[in-house]
Amino acid sequence: MSASPDIQQPRVRNALRQASGLKVEHLTFLTTGWVSLCYRAEATGKSYLLKLYDEAIPTPLLASSLDFYLPLTHYLCTQQLLPQ
């Protein structure tokens, strides 16, 4: 595991609450992936994988675009194929 990047955790937690309704209590840095920073987000007794992308760094995605990648991730979660 590499050193945790300097992010504004309160801002990230607030954005997650506004976007998803999740009240994230803890963010734990996991690693820097190929295209994102990966965190374990803990909210109401559940854990989630949070991936943060830097818009300033154009990086190719494995999936063709976020318009494909994010709905796919949501589908896998709601179908309980990858629930977290």
XYZ file of C-alpha atoms in Angstrom, residues 32-77:
46
model
C -3.579 3.963 -6.340
C -5.079 1.986 -9.185
C -4.469 2.292 -12.897
C -6.944 5.148 -13.321
C -8.057 6.083 -9.827
C -7.368 6.413 -6.138
C -9.103 3.592 -4.268
C -10.655 3.970 -0.819
C -12.715 1.836 1.524
C -15.763 3.922 2.463
C -17.606 2.834 5.597
C -21.205 3.953 6.081
C -23.894 2.622 8.426
C -22.070 -0.635 9.072
C -21.355 -1.406 5.407
C -18.191 -1.059 3.343
C -17.950 0.252 -0.199
C -15.175 0.628 -2.735
C -14.736 4.296 -3.619
C -12.723 5.223 -6.686
C -11.673 8.851 -7.116
C -10.677 10.099 -10.550
C -8.612 13.209 -11.224
C -10.273 15.110 -14.072
C -7.041 17.017 -14.713
C -5.223 13.820 -15.700
C -6.618 12.297 -18.889
C -6.297 8.560 -18.402
C -7.796 5.850 -20.597
C -10.419 3.679 -18.890
C -10.839 -0.051 -19.326
C -14.490 0.551 -20.113
C -15.088 3.013 -22.916
C -16.292 5.900 -20.723
C -17.733 6.853 -17.343
C -21.161 6.856 -19.021
C -20.660 3.096 -19.442
C -18.511 2.302 -16.423
C -20.639 3.892 -13.674
C -24.030 2.485 -14.790
C -22.388 -0.942 -15.113
C -21.036 -0.706 -11.575
C -24.469 0.399 -10.317
C -26.153 -2.497 -12.131
C -23.728 -5.057 -10.676
C -24.441 -3.691 -7.199
